[in-house]
Coordinates of N, CA and C in Angstrom, one line a residue:
X215 N 50.1 -34.1 -66.7 CA 49.8 -33.7 -66.3 C 50.8 -32.1 -67.8
X216 N 50.3 -31.0 -67.3 CA 50.5 -30.8 -69.0 C 52.2 -29.3 -68.1
X217 N 53.1 -29.3 -68.9 CA 53.7 -27.9 -68.9 C 54.2 -27.3 -69.9
X218 N 54.7 -26.2 -69.6 CA 55.7 -25.6 -71.2 C 57.4 -25.7 -71.3
X219 N 57.9 -26.4 -72.1 CA 58.1 -25.8 -72.0 C 59.3 -25.8 -73.1
X220 N 59.7 -24.5 -73.4 CA 60.9 -24.0 -74.6 C 59.9 -23.3 -75.2
X221 N 58.6 -22.2 -74.6 CA 57.7 -22.0 -74.3 C 56.5 -22.5 -75.2
X222 N 56.2 -24.0 -75.4 CA 55.7 -25.0 -76.0 C 54.6 -25.7 -75.0
X223 N 53.4 -26.4 -74.5 CA 53.6 -27.0 -74.2 C 53.8 -28.6 -73.7
X224 N 54.1 -29.4 -73.1 CA 54.2 -30.6 -73.2 C 53.4 -31.0 -72.1
X225 N 53.5 -33.0 -71.9 CA 51.9 -33.7 -71.5 C 53.4 -34.7 -70.5
X226 N 53.3 -34.8 -69.1 CA 54.6 -34.8 -68.7 C 53.7 -36.3 -67.2
X227 N 54.2 -37.1 -66.6 CA 54.3 -37.4 -65.7 C 53.0 -37.0 -64.4
X228 N 53.3 -37.8 -64.2 CA 52.5 -37.1 -62.8 C 53.2 -37.0 -61.8
X229 N 54.1 -36.2 -60.8 CA 55.1 -37.4 -59.4 C 56.5 -36.8 -60.5
X230 N 56.3 -36.4 -62.0 CA 58.1 -35.6 -62.2 C 58.5 -34.9 -62.3
X231 N 59.9 -35.1 -62.6 CA 60.7 -33.8 -61.6 C 62.0 -34.0 -62.5
X232 N 62.8 -32.9 -62.9 CA 63.7 -32.1 -64.3 C 64.5 -33.3 -64.2
X233 N 65.0 -34.1 -63.4 CA 65.2 -36.1 -64.0 C 64.8 -36.1 -64.9
X234 N 63.5 -36.6 -64.8 CA 63.0 -37.7 -65.6 C 62.6 -36.4 -67.1
X235 N 62.4 -35.2 -66.0 CA 61.9 -34.6 -67.7 C 62.9 -34.5 -68.5
X236 N 64.8 -33.9 -68.1 CA 65.6 -34.1 -69.0 C 65.4 -35.7 -69.6
X237 N 65.2 -37.1 -69.0 CA 65.3 -38.0 -70.0 C 64.5 -37.6 -70.8
X238 N 62.8 -37.9 -70.3 CA 62.3 -37.8 -71.3 C 62.8 -37.2 -72.5
X239 N 63.3 -36.4 -72.6 CA 63.3 -35.0 -74.1 C 64.4 -35.3 -74.4
X240 N 65.1 -36.5 -74.0 CA 66.5 -37.0 -74.4 C 67.5 -36.7 -74.2
X241 N 67.5 -35.2 -73.6 CA 68.2 -34.8 -73.1 C 70.1 -35.1 -72.1
X242 N 70.0 -36.5 -71.9 CA 70.9 -36.7 -70.0 C 72.2 -36.8 -70.6
X243 N 73.2 -36.2 -70.4 CA 74.3 -35.6 -70.4 C 74.9 -34.7 -71.4
X244 N 73.4 -34.3 -71.6 CA 74.0 -32.7 -72.5 C 74.6 -31.7 -71.6
X245 N 74.6 -30.4 -72.2 CA 75.1 -29.7 -71.3 C 74.2 -28.8 -72.0
X246 N 73.5 -28.7 -70.5 CA 72.0 -27.7 -70.5 C 71.8 -27.0 -69.1
X247 N 71.1 -25.6 -69.6 CA 70.9 -25.3 -68.4 C 69.5 -25.1 -67.8
X248 N 68.0 -25.6 -67.2 CA 67.2 -25.6 -66.8 C 66.7 -24.2 -66.0
X249 N 65.9 -23.6 -66.5 CA 65.8 -21.9 -65.5 C 63.8 -23.4 -65.8
X250 N 63.6 -22.7 -64.2 CA 62.5 -23.2 -63.8 C 61.8 -22.3 -63.0
X251 N 60.7 -21.6 -63.3 CA 60.0 -20.4 -63.5 C 60.8 -19.1 -63.0
X252 N 61.9 -18.6 -63.8 CA 62.4 -18.0 -64.1 C 63.5 -18.1 -62.7
X253 N 63.8 -18.9 -62.6 CA 64.7 -20.3 -61.9 C 66.0 -20.7 -61.8
X254 N 67.4 -20.3 -61.6 CA 68.6 -21.5 -62.0 C 68.2 -22.2 -61.7
X255 N 68.1 -23.6 -61.8 CA 68.1 -25.0 -60.8 C 69.5 -25.9 -61.2
X256 N 70.2 -25.4 -60.1 CA 71.5 -26.3 -60.0 C 71.5 -27.5 -61.2
X257 N 72.3 -28.5 -61.9 CA 72.3 -30.0 -62.6 C 72.0 -30.3 -60.9
X258 N 72.9 -30.7 -59.9 CA 72.7 -31.0 -58.3 C 71.6 -31.7 -57.2
X259 N 70.3 -30.0 -58.2 CA 69.2 -30.5 -57.5 C 67.5 -30.9 -58.0
X260 N 68.6 -30.9 -59.5 CA 67.4 -32.0 -61.1 C 66.4 -33.0 -60.5
X261 N 67.1 -34.2 -59.9 CA 66.6 -35.6 -58.9 C 65.8 -34.9 -58.4
X262 N 66.3 -33.2 -56.7 CA 64.4 -33.0 -56.4 C 64.1 -32.5 -55.7
X263 N 63.8 -31.9 -57.6 CA 63.1 -30.3 -58.0 C 62.0 -31.2 -58.8
X264 N 60.6 -31.6 -57.9 CA 60.1 -31.3 -58.2 C 58.9 -30.9 -59.9
X265 N 57.8 -31.7 -60.2 CA 57.6 -30.5 -61.6 C 56.1 -30.6 -60.7
X266 N 55.8 -29.6 -60.8 CA 54.0 -28.9 -61.3 C 54.0 -29.1 -62.8
X267 N 51.8 -29.2 -62.4 CA 51.2 -28.5 -63.2 C 51.3 -27.2 -63.5
X268 N 51.8 -26.1 -65.5 CA 51.4 -25.5 -64.9 C 53.6 -24.4 -64.8
X269 N 53.8 -26.2 -64.3 CA 55.9 -25.4 -63.9 C 55.8 -24.3 -66.1
X270 N 56.5 -22.9 -66.1 CA 57.4 -22.9 -67.1 C 58.8 -23.3 -67.6
X271 N 59.2 -23.9 -68.1 CA 60.9 -24.1 -67.9 C 61.5 -23.9 -69.7
X272 N 62.5 -23.7 -69.3 CA 63.3 -22.8 -70.2 C 64.6 -23.6 -70.2
X273 N 65.0 -24.0 -71.3 CA 66.5 -25.2 -71.5 C 67.0 -25.0 -73.0
X274 N 68.8 -24.5 -71.9 CA 69.6 -23.8 -73.2 C 70.3 -25.2 -72.5
X275 N 70.8 -25.3 -74.2 CA 72.4 -25.6 -74.5 C 73.4 -25.0 -75.0
X276 N 74.6 -25.7 -73.4 CA 75.6 -25.0 -73.4 C 76.8 -25.4 -75.3
X277 N 76.7 -24.2 -75.8 CA 78.0 -24.3 -76.8 C 79.2 -23.8 -76.6
X278 N 80.1 -24.8 -77.0 CA 81.3 -24.2 -76.9 C 81.7 -23.7 -77.7
X279 N 83.0 -22.9 -78.1 CA 83.8 -23.0 -78.8 C 84.2 -20.9 -78.8
X280 N 85.2 -20.6 -80.1 CA 86.2 -19.6 -79.9 C 86.8 -19.0 -80.5

């Protein structure tokens, strides 16, 4: 099925969840924030958040500095 990630179309497997997407994008272990259809999804809910065709996802990388 097709979703949109950071404004770009992306094909993901049916029955995928946010954790699957993070793994597909090779972002596991990275400091990221995910917004799904304008709602921030806590990391603790990624495995329990299914994806649906047409979902719009924004992924932001946390960058430290000082």
